[in-house]
Amino acid sequence: MKFPGQRKSKHYFPVDRRDPMIQPLASPEGLPPYVVGIDQTLVDIEAHVDDAFLAEHGLSKGHSLLVSDATAEAIYLAIKAGDLVESEFAGGTVANTLHNYSVLSDSRSILLGVMSEQISVGSYAYRYLCNTSSRVDLDHLQPVQGPIGRCFTFVSQDGDRSFGISPGAMNRLTQDHIPESVITGASALVISAYLVRGEEGDTMKASAMKAVALAKAAGVPVVLTLGTRHVIEADPAWWQAFIREYVTLLAMNEEEGAVLTGEQDPLAAAAKALAWADLVLCTAGPLGLFMAGYTDEAHKRETSHPLLPGCIPEFNRYEFSRPMRRADCQTPLAVFSHISPYMGGPHKIKNTNGAGDGALSAVLHDMAANCFHRTSVPNSAKHAAPFLSYSSFAQLCKYANRVSYEVLCQSSPRLSRGLPEREDSLEEAYWER
Ligand SMILES: Nc1ncnc2c1ncn2[C@@H]1O[C@H](COP(=O)(O)OP(=O)(O)O)[C@@H](O)[C@H]1O
Ligand SMILES: Nc1nc2c(ncn2[C@@H]2O[C@H](COP(=O)(O)O)[C@@H](O)[C@H]2O)c(=O)[nH]1
């Protein structure tokens, strides 16, 4: 496993070097960690359109809506006829996150979902497989009759994107394709709110529920990304109860946070969501991102950064602490952190698609690195308490933000490579410009 972000030596732990303190990895528990995720397998078909096109096809700007087969066909014909298709690339919010996690960490992740049984060269299923990192293990995908999903991704002139989803067979994952040992052996289980959005007869929701129940019983952190506000606003109370019951890490953007919590301010939304989740990542577009979580009073660490104003005054005071589950804290202390976009954001944003997924993959990488370090160096002072991540809230924000920046600089939501090797430390890259 590659370390999350290049650091100065004081932060560096030599997981790939011989070290007398490192215990031999003899037991099956000592195998390298992996992250497992469940997603609707779909391909993003990107087209640049104006707002009139969205209105004509009943799409909602900035959101993801299901479309009927007839609408999908009309859209497809229109974008082909207008020569508007920019790219066709593997997508799916969880699959993007796993792909990016694997690229960043150079480690294995496992994707659960469906895949067309018959694949011909050039088909969407073929493209999906070609565009997925070889570090993402696809061996557990369920073979199905019929096509995977299509996600028409419309990029507007202002860079905003809207999705029209033609599901195909993407919601047909059945419970017998949720292998118990794969879930219980993972460093984290990643799911999205999209998984509950199906039609009569779809089995995806029940399969996802089986997985989260297994993860909870095994103490595996469940990571939920909200995906789009439409799914949440249909029943915020159901989601609050679901998060309280199952979710360790909640990832959302400020819009999704607003419908879940009723709070427009991303910091206030993150703080409110702490009533249900242990750790919250709330991205806020040009405002950067916020993290909220718990640490034990005994392990709190004060920041050396300037204290920030906000709806919670000096909210970042303890951002040098490391996140813990609330139930693992004797005296839980709520901790908050914020970071503005890396370098103020790219000079030119190519595509905001997947910027939030990118941030989440960085946090997952840090969590998995923590599991790896715990197994490799169990006596390390780093594991004096059951922390959820290797790094502090402040450092997690920095890394997540850095990865989002990388996604904004390219046209696909999936990283084509890891972070630049010559970036000696995140700090230096920040301050040297
Ligand atoms: N317009 C922007 N300018 C600078 N940074 C941005 C911009 N939009 C997004 N980002 C960066 O990408 C991250 C995730 O973006 P966001 O749009 O909030 O996620 P999502 O894709 O989930 O809606 C932000 O936290 C920020 O770091
Ligand atoms: N699994 C699903 N993924 C979806 C759906 N609608 C959109 N998406 C994917 O989201 C990413 C962009 O993520 P964001 O962080 O920028 O919002 C994109 O690649 C789409 O494939 C869906 O219904 N299900």
JSON list of N, CA and C and ligand atoms in Angstrom, two decimals, residues 62 93 158 160-161 163 225 227 251-256 281-290 339-346 349 351-359 397 400-408, ligand 1:
[
{"chain": "A", "resi": 62, "resn": "GLY", "atom": "N", "xyz": [-27.96, 20.06, -12.76]},
{"chain": "A", "resi": 62, "resn": "GLY", "atom": "CA", "xyz": [-27.13, 19.78, -11.57]},
{"chain": "A", "resi": 62, "resn": "GLY", "atom": "C", "xyz": [-27.52, 18.50, -10.85]},
{"chain": "A", "resi": 93, "resn": "THR", "atom": "N", "xyz": [-20.91, 6.40, -9.05]},
{"chain": "A", "resi": 93, "resn": "THR", "atom": "CA", "xyz": [-20.25, 7.18, -8.00]},
{"chain": "A", "resi": 93, "resn": "THR", "atom": "C", "xyz": [-19.37, 6.31, -7.10]},
{"chain": "A", "resi": 158, "resn": "ASP", "atom": "N", "xyz": [-21.69, 26.65, -18.01]},
{"chain": "A", "resi": 158, "resn": "ASP", "atom": "CA", "xyz": [-21.06, 27.10, -16.76]},
{"chain": "A", "resi": 158, "resn": "ASP", "atom": "C", "xyz": [-20.29, 25.96, -16.07]},
{"chain": "A", "resi": 160, "resn": "ASP", "atom": "N", "xyz": [-21.44, 23.17, -14.96]},
{"chain": "A", "resi": 160, "resn": "ASP", "atom": "CA", "xyz": [-22.30, 22.33, -14.12]},
{"chain": "A", "resi": 160, "resn": "ASP", "atom": "C", "xyz": [-22.70, 21.08, -14.92]},
{"chain": "A", "resi": 161, "resn": "ARG", "atom": "N", "xyz": [-22.98, 19.98, -14.21]},
{"chain": "A", "resi": 161, "resn": "ARG", "atom": "CA", "xyz": [-23.39, 18.79, -14.95]},
{"chain": "A", "resi": 161, "resn": "ARG", "atom": "C", "xyz": [-24.67, 18.20, -14.39]},
{"chain": "A", "resi": 163, "resn": "PHE", "atom": "N", "xyz": [-27.42, 14.67, -14.85]},
{"chain": "A", "resi": 163, "resn": "PHE", "atom": "CA", "xyz": [-27.38, 13.27, -15.28]},
{"chain": "A", "resi": 163, "resn": "PHE", "atom": "C", "xyz": [-28.78, 12.76, -15.63]},
{"chain": "A", "resi": 225, "resn": "THR", "atom": "N", "xyz": [-22.17, 7.59, 0.45]},
{"chain": "A", "resi": 225, "resn": "THR", "atom": "CA", "xyz": [-22.11, 8.86, -0.28]},
{"chain": "A", "resi": 225, "resn": "THR", "atom": "C", "xyz": [-23.51, 9.16, -0.82]},
{"chain": "A", "resi": 227, "resn": "GLY", "atom": "N", "xyz": [-24.79, 11.21, -3.22]},
{"chain": "A", "resi": 227, "resn": "GLY", "atom": "CA", "xyz": [-25.01, 11.14, -4.69]},
{"chain": "A", "resi": 227, "resn": "GLY", "atom": "C", "xyz": [-25.81, 12.27, -5.28]},
{"chain": "A", "resi": 251, "resn": "ALA", "atom": "N", "xyz": [-20.57, 10.96, 3.29]},
{"chain": "A", "resi": 251, "resn": "ALA", "atom": "CA", "xyz": [-19.99, 11.93, 2.34]},
{"chain": "A", "resi": 251, "resn": "ALA", "atom": "C", "xyz": [-21.13, 12.58, 1.57]},
{"chain": "A", "resi": 252, "resn": "MET", "atom": "N", "xyz": [-21.09, 13.90, 1.49]},
{"chain": "A", "resi": 252, "resn": "MET", "atom": "CA", "xyz": [-22.19, 14.62, 0.81]},
{"chain": "A", "resi": 252, "resn": "MET", "atom": "C", "xyz": [-21.64, 15.95, 0.31]},
{"chain": "A", "resi": 253, "resn": "ASN", "atom": "N", "xyz": [-22.38, 16.59, -0.61]},
{"chain": "A", "resi": 253, "resn": "ASN", "atom": "CA", "xyz": [-22.04, 17.97, -0.92]},
{"chain": "A", "resi": 253, "resn": "ASN", "atom": "C", "xyz": [-23.04, 18.86, -0.18]},
{"chain": "A", "resi": 254, "resn": "GLU", "atom": "N", "xyz": [-22.87, 20.16, -0.29]},
{"chain": "A", "resi": 254, "resn": "GLU", "atom": "CA", "xyz": [-23.66, 21.06, 0.55]},
{"chain": "A", "resi": 254, "resn": "GLU", "atom": "C", "xyz": [-25.15, 21.00, 0.23]},
{"chain": "A", "resi": 255, "resn": "GLU", "atom": "N", "xyz": [-25.48, 20.71, -1.04]},
{"chain": "A", "resi": 255, "resn": "GLU", "atom": "CA", "xyz": [-26.90, 20.61, -1.43]},
{"chain": "A", "resi": 255, "resn": "GLU", "atom": "C", "xyz": [-27.55, 19.40, -0.78]},
{"chain": "A", "resi": 256, "resn": "GLU", "atom": "N", "xyz": [-26.83, 18.28, -0.85]},
{"chain": "A", "resi": 256, "resn": "GLU", "atom": "CA", "xyz": [-27.35, 17.04, -0.25]},
{"chain": "A", "resi": 256, "resn": "GLU", "atom": "C", "xyz": [-27.43, 17.21, 1.27]},
{"chain": "A", "resi": 281, "resn": "LEU", "atom": "N", "xyz": [-17.92, 14.09, 5.72]},
{"chain": "A", "resi": 281, "resn": "LEU", "atom": "CA", "xyz": [-17.18, 14.86, 4.72]},
{"chain": "A", "resi": 281, "resn": "LEU", "atom": "C", "xyz": [-18.23, 15.65, 3.95]},
{"chain": "A", "resi": 282, "resn": "CYS", "atom": "N", "xyz": [-18.13, 16.97, 3.99]},
{"chain": "A", "resi": 282, "resn": "CYS", "atom": "CA", "xyz": [-19.10, 17.78, 3.25]},
{"chain": "A", "resi": 282, "resn": "CYS", "atom": "C", "xyz": [-18.34, 18.67, 2.28]},
{"chain": "A", "resi": 283, "resn": "THR", "atom": "N", "xyz": [-18.43, 18.37, 0.99]},
{"chain": "A", "resi": 283, "resn": "THR", "atom": "CA", "xyz": [-17.76, 19.20, -0.01]},
{"chain": "A", "resi": 283, "resn": "THR", "atom": "C", "xyz": [-18.69, 20.36, -0.35]},
{"chain": "A", "resi": 284, "resn": "ALA", "atom": "N", "xyz": [-18.08, 21.48, -0.72]},
{"chain": "A", "resi": 284, "resn": "ALA", "atom": "CA", "xyz": [-18.88, 22.68, -0.94]},
{"chain": "A", "resi": 284, "resn": "ALA", "atom": "C", "xyz": [-18.38, 23.45, -2.15]},
{"chain": "A", "resi": 285, "resn": "GLY", "atom": "N", "xyz": [-18.08, 22.76, -3.24]},
{"chain": "A", "resi": 285, "resn": "GLY", "atom": "CA", "xyz": [-17.67, 23.39, -4.51]},
{"chain": "A", "resi": 285, "resn": "GLY", "atom": "C", "xyz": [-16.58, 24.41, -4.29]},
{"chain": "A", "resi": 286, "resn": "PRO", "atom": "N", "xyz": [-16.78, 25.66, -4.77]},
{"chain": "A", "resi": 286, "resn": "PRO", "atom": "CA", "xyz": [-15.73, 26.67, -4.67]},
{"chain": "A", "resi": 286, "resn": "PRO", "atom": "C", "xyz": [-15.39, 27.07, -3.23]},
{"chain": "A", "resi": 287, "resn": "LEU", "atom": "N", "xyz": [-16.22, 26.66, -2.27]},
{"chain": "A", "resi": 287, "resn": "LEU", "atom": "CA", "xyz": [-15.92, 26.96, -0.86]},
{"chain": "A", "resi": 287, "resn": "LEU", "atom": "C", "xyz": [-14.94, 25.94, -0.27]},
{"chain": "A", "resi": 288, "resn": "GLY", "atom": "N", "xyz": [-14.62, 24.91, -1.01]},
{"chain": "A", "resi": 288, "resn": "GLY", "atom": "CA", "xyz": [-13.71, 23.88, -0.48]},
{"chain": "A", "resi": 288, "resn": "GLY", "atom": "C", "xyz": [-14.48, 22.78, 0.21]},
{"chain": "A", "resi": 289, "resn": "LEU", "atom": "N", "xyz": [-13.94, 22.28, 1.30]},
{"chain": "A", "resi": 289, "resn": "LEU", "atom": "CA", "xyz": [-14.66, 21.19, 1.99]},
{"chain": "A", "resi": 289, "resn": "LEU", "atom": "C", "xyz": [-14.50, 21.25, 3.49]},
{"chain": "A", "resi": 290, "resn": "PHE", "atom": "N", "xyz": [-15.46, 20.61, 4.16]},
{"chain": "A", "resi": 290, "resn": "PHE", "atom": "CA", "xyz": [-15.49, 20.55, 5.62]},
{"chain": "A", "resi": 290, "resn": "PHE", "atom": "C", "xyz": [-15.44, 19.09, 6.05]},
{"chain": "A", "resi": 339, "resn": "ILE", "atom": "N", "xyz": [-11.08, 23.36, 4.61]},
{"chain": "A", "resi": 339, "resn": "ILE", "atom": "CA", "xyz": [-9.99, 23.79, 3.73]},
{"chain": "A", "resi": 339, "resn": "ILE", "atom": "C", "xyz": [-10.58, 24.43, 2.48]},
{"chain": "A", "resi": 340, "resn": "SER", "atom": "N", "xyz": [-9.93, 25.48, 2.01]},
{"chain": "A", "resi": 340, "resn": "SER", "atom": "CA", "xyz": [-10.36, 26.13, 0.77]},
{"chain": "A", "resi": 340, "resn": "SER", "atom": "C", "xyz": [-9.79, 25.32, -0.40]},
{"chain": "A", "resi": 341, "resn": "PRO", "atom": "N", "xyz": [-10.34, 25.49, -1.61]},
{"chain": "A", "resi": 341, "resn": "PRO", "atom": "CA", "xyz": [-9.85, 24.69, -2.74]},
{"chain": "A", "resi": 341, "resn": "PRO", "atom": "C", "xyz": [-8.33, 24.79, -2.89]},
{"chain": "A", "resi": 342, "resn": "TYR", "atom": "N", "xyz": [-7.74, 23.67, -3.19]},
{"chain": "A", "resi": 342, "resn": "TYR", "atom": "CA", "xyz": [-6.29, 23.57, -3.37]},
{"chain": "A", "resi": 342, "resn": "TYR", "atom": "C", "xyz": [-5.84, 24.59, -4.42]},
{"chain": "A", "resi": 343, "resn": "MET", "atom": "N", "xyz": [-4.87, 25.38, -4.08]},
{"chain": "A", "resi": 343, "resn": "MET", "atom": "CA", "xyz": [-4.32, 26.43, -4.96]},
{"chain": "A", "resi": 343, "resn": "MET", "atom": "C", "xyz": [-5.41, 27.40, -5.44]},
{"chain": "A", "resi": 344, "resn": "GLY", "atom": "N", "xyz": [-6.52, 27.48, -4.71]},
{"chain": "A", "resi": 344, "resn": "GLY", "atom": "CA", "xyz": [-7.62, 28.34, -5.16]},
{"chain": "A", "resi": 344, "resn": "GLY", "atom": "C", "xyz": [-8.44, 27.73, -6.28]},
{"chain": "A", "resi": 345, "resn": "GLY", "atom": "N", "xyz": [-8.18, 26.47, -6.59]},
{"chain": "A", "resi": 345, "resn": "GLY", "atom": "CA", "xyz": [-8.89, 25.80, -7.70]},
{"chain": "A", "resi": 345, "resn": "GLY", "atom": "C", "xyz": [-8.06, 25.90, -8.97]},
{"chain": "A", "resi": 346, "resn": "PRO", "atom": "N", "xyz": [-8.29, 24.99, -9.93]},
{"chain": "A", "resi": 346, "resn": "PRO", "atom": "CA", "xyz": [-7.52, 25.03, -11.18]},
{"chain": "A", "resi": 346, "resn": "PRO", "atom": "C", "xyz": [-7.80, 26.30, -11.97]},
{"chain": "A", "resi": 349, "resn": "ILE", "atom": "N", "xyz": [-11.35, 24.76, -14.96]},
{"chain": "A", "resi": 349, "resn": "ILE", "atom": "CA", "xyz": [-11.98, 23.51, -14.55]},
{"chain": "A", "resi": 349, "resn": "ILE", "atom": "C", "xyz": [-12.45, 22.79, -15.81]},
{"chain": "A", "resi": 351, "resn": "ASN", "atom": "N", "xyz": [-13.97, 19.77, -15.82]},
{"chain": "A", "resi": 351, "resn": "ASN", "atom": "CA", "xyz": [-15.22, 19.06, -15.57]},
{"chain": "A", "resi": 351, "resn": "ASN", "atom": "C", "xyz": [-15.34, 18.86, -14.06]},
{"chain": "A", "resi": 352, "resn": "THR", "atom": "N", "xyz": [-16.48, 19.22, -13.48]},
{"chain": "A", "resi": 352, "resn": "THR", "atom": "CA", "xyz": [-16.62, 19.02, -12.03]},
{"chain": "A", "resi": 352, "resn": "THR", "atom": "C", "xyz": [-17.07, 17.59, -11.72]},
{"chain": "A", "resi": 353, "resn": "ASN", "atom": "N", "xyz": [-17.30, 16.80, -12.77]},
{"chain": "A", "resi": 353, "resn": "ASN", "atom": "CA", "xyz": [-17.81, 15.44, -12.59]},
{"chain": "A", "resi": 353, "resn": "ASN", "atom": "C", "xyz": [-16.86, 14.62, -11.70]},
{"chain": "A", "resi": 354, "resn": "GLY", "atom": "N", "xyz": [-17.37, 14.13, -10.58]},
{"chain": "A", "resi": 354, "resn": "GLY", "atom": "CA", "xyz": [-16.57, 13.23, -9.76]},
{"chain": "A", "resi": 354, "resn": "GLY", "atom": "C", "xyz": [-15.63, 13.92, -8.78]},
{"chain": "A", "resi": 355, "resn": "ALA", "atom": "N", "xyz": [-15.70, 15.25, -8.66]},
{"chain": "A", "resi": 355, "resn": "ALA", "atom": "CA", "xyz": [-14.78, 15.94, -7.74]},
{"chain": "A", "resi": 355, "resn": "ALA", "atom": "C", "xyz": [-15.04, 15.48, -6.30]},
{"chain": "A", "resi": 356, "resn": "GLY", "atom": "N", "xyz": [-16.32, 15.30, -5.96]},
{"chain": "A", "resi": 356, "resn": "GLY", "atom": "CA", "xyz": [-16.66, 14.83, -4.61]},
{"chain": "A", "resi": 356, "resn": "GLY", "atom": "C", "xyz": [-16.23, 13.38, -4.39]},
{"chain": "A", "resi": 357, "resn": "ASP", "atom": "N", "xyz": [-16.42, 12.55, -5.41]},
{"chain": "A", "resi": 357, "resn": "ASP", "atom": "CA", "xyz": [-15.99, 11.13, -5.32]},
{"chain": "A", "resi": 357, "resn": "ASP", "atom": "C", "xyz": [-14.48, 11.08, -5.09]},
{"chain": "A", "resi": 358, "resn": "GLY", "atom": "N", "xyz": [-13.76, 11.99, -5.74]},
{"chain": "A", "resi": 358, "resn": "GLY", "atom": "CA", "xyz": [-12.30, 12.04, -5.60]},
{"chain": "A", "resi": 358, "resn": "GLY", "atom": "C", "xyz": [-11.92, 12.33, -4.15]},
{"chain": "A", "resi": 359, "resn": "ALA", "atom": "N", "xyz": [-12.61, 13.31, -3.56]},
{"chain": "A", "resi": 359, "resn": "ALA", "atom": "CA", "xyz": [-12.32, 13.66, -2.16]},
{"chain": "A", "resi": 359, "resn": "ALA", "atom": "C", "xyz": [-12.54, 12.45, -1.25]},
{"chain": "A", "resi": 397, "resn": "CYS", "atom": "N", "xyz": [-8.43, 16.64, 5.24]},
{"chain": "A", "resi": 397, "resn": "CYS", "atom": "CA", "xyz": [-9.01, 17.69, 4.38]},
{"chain": "A", "resi": 397, "resn": "CYS", "atom": "C", "xyz": [-8.05, 18.07, 3.28]},
{"chain": "A", "resi": 400, "resn": "ALA", "atom": "N", "xyz": [-7.88, 15.21, 0.67]},
{"chain": "A", "resi": 400, "resn": "ALA", "atom": "CA", "xyz": [-9.14, 15.10, -0.09]},
{"chain": "A", "resi": 400, "resn": "ALA", "atom": "C", "xyz": [-9.25, 16.23, -1.10]},
{"chain": "A", "resi": 401, "resn": "ASN", "atom": "N", "xyz": [-8.91, 17.41, -0.65]},
{"chain": "A", "resi": 401, "resn": "ASN", "atom": "CA", "xyz": [-8.98, 18.60, -1.48]},
{"chain": "A", "resi": 401, "resn": "ASN", "atom": "C", "xyz": [-8.02, 18.51, -2.66]},
{"chain": "A", "resi": 402, "resn": "ARG", "atom": "N", "xyz": [-6.85, 17.97, -2.37]},
{"chain": "A", "resi": 402, "resn": "ARG", "atom": "CA", "xyz": [-5.81, 17.83, -3.40]},
{"chain": "A", "resi": 402, "resn": "ARG", "atom": "C", "xyz": [-6.28, 16.88, -4.50]},
{"chain": "A", "resi": 403, "resn": "VAL", "atom": "N", "xyz": [-6.96, 15.82, -4.08]},
{"chain": "A", "resi": 403, "resn": "VAL", "atom": "CA", "xyz": [-7.43, 14.84, -5.07]},
{"chain": "A", "resi": 403, "resn": "VAL", "atom": "C", "xyz": [-8.58, 15.44, -5.90]},
{"chain": "A", "resi": 404, "resn": "SER", "atom": "N", "xyz": [-9.46, 16.19, -5.24]},
{"chain": "A", "resi": 404, "resn": "SER", "atom": "CA", "xyz": [-10.55, 16.85, -5.99]},
{"chain": "A", "resi": 404, "resn": "SER", "atom": "C", "xyz": [-9.96, 17.75, -7.07]},
{"chain": "A", "resi": 405, "resn": "TYR", "atom": "N", "xyz": [-8.94, 18.48, -6.71]},
{"chain": "A", "resi": 405, "resn": "TYR", "atom": "CA", "xyz": [-8.29, 19.39, -7.67]},
{"chain": "A", "resi": 405, "resn": "TYR", "atom": "C", "xyz": [-7.83, 18.62, -8.90]},
{"chain": "A", "resi": 406, "resn": "GLU", "atom": "N", "xyz": [-7.24, 17.46, -8.65]},
{"chain": "A", "resi": 406, "resn": "GLU", "atom": "CA", "xyz": [-6.73, 16.65, -9.75]},
{"chain": "A", "resi": 406, "resn": "GLU", "atom": "C", "xyz": [-7.88, 16.22, -10.67]},
{"chain": "A", "resi": 407, "resn": "VAL", "atom": "N", "xyz": [-9.02, 15.88, -10.07]},
{"chain": "A", "resi": 407, "resn": "VAL", "atom": "CA", "xyz": [-10.18, 15.46, -10.87]},
{"chain": "A", "resi": 407, "resn": "VAL", "atom": "C", "xyz": [-10.72, 16.64, -11.68]},
{"chain": "A", "resi": 408, "resn": "LEU", "atom": "N", "xyz": [-10.71, 17.83, -11.06]},
{"chain": "A", "resi": 408, "resn": "LEU", "atom": "CA", "xyz": [-11.23, 19.01, -11.78]},
{"chain": "A", "resi": 408, "resn": "LEU", "atom": "C", "xyz": [-10.37, 19.36, -12.99]},
{"chain": "B", "resi": 1, "resn": "LIG", "atom": "N1", "xyz": [-15.60, 25.84, -8.76]},
{"chain": "B", "resi": 1, "resn": "LIG", "atom": "C1", "xyz": [-14.65, 25.29, -7.99]},
{"chain": "B", "resi": 1, "resn": "LIG", "atom": "N2", "xyz": [-13.51, 25.97, -7.70]},
{"chain": "B", "resi": 1, "resn": "LIG", "atom": "C2", "xyz": [-12.56, 25.41, -6.95]},
{"chain": "B", "resi": 1, "resn": "LIG", "atom": "N3", "xyz": [-12.64, 24.18, -6.41]},
{"chain": "B", "resi": 1, "resn": "LIG", "atom": "C3", "xyz": [-13.74, 23.47, -6.63]},
{"chain": "B", "resi": 1, "resn": "LIG", "atom": "C4", "xyz": [-14.81, 23.96, -7.44]},
{"chain": "B", "resi": 1, "resn": "LIG", "atom": "N4", "xyz": [-15.78, 23.03, -7.49]},
{"chain": "B", "resi": 1, "resn": "LIG", "atom": "C5", "xyz": [-15.34, 21.98, -6.76]},
{"chain": "B", "resi": 1, "resn": "LIG", "atom": "N5", "xyz": [-14.12, 22.24, -6.23]},
{"chain": "B", "resi": 1, "resn": "LIG", "atom": "C6", "xyz": [-13.31, 21.34, -5.38]},
{"chain": "B", "resi": 1, "resn": "LIG", "atom": "O1", "xyz": [-13.82, 20.01, -5.53]},
{"chain": "B", "resi": 1, "resn": "LIG", "atom": "C7", "xyz": [-14.36, 19.55, -4.28]},
{"chain": "B", "resi": 1, "resn": "LIG", "atom": "C8", "xyz": [-15.63, 18.73, -4.52]},
{"chain": "B", "resi": 1, "resn": "LIG", "atom": "O2", "xyz": [-16.52, 19.49, -5.29]},
{"chain": "B", "resi": 1, "resn": "LIG", "atom": "P1", "xyz": [-18.10, 19.48, -5.13]},
{"chain": "B", "resi": 1, "resn": "LIG", "atom": "O3", "xyz": [-18.61, 20.17, -6.35]},
{"chain": "B", "resi": 1, "resn": "LIG", "atom": "O4", "xyz": [-18.48, 20.05, -3.82]},
{"chain": "B", "resi": 1, "resn": "LIG", "atom": "O5", "xyz": [-18.43, 17.91, -5.11]},
{"chain": "B", "resi": 1, "resn": "LIG", "atom": "P2", "xyz": [-19.58, 17.08, -5.85]},
{"chain": "B", "resi": 1, "resn": "LIG", "atom": "O6", "xyz": [-18.93, 16.62, -7.12]},
{"chain": "B", "resi": 1, "resn": "LIG", "atom": "O7", "xyz": [-19.86, 15.94, -4.94]},
{"chain": "B", "resi": 1, "resn": "LIG", "atom": "O8", "xyz": [-20.75, 18.00, -6.03]},
{"chain": "B", "resi": 1, "resn": "LIG", "atom": "C9", "xyz": [-14.57, 20.80, -3.44]},
{"chain": "B", "resi": 1, "resn": "LIG", "atom": "O9", "xyz": [-14.49, 20.49, -2.09]},
{"chain": "B", "resi": 1, "resn": "LIG", "atom": "C10", "xyz": [-13.44, 21.70, -3.93]},
{"chain": "B", "resi": 1, "resn": "LIG", "atom": "O10", "xyz": [-12.22, 21.34, -3.28]}
]
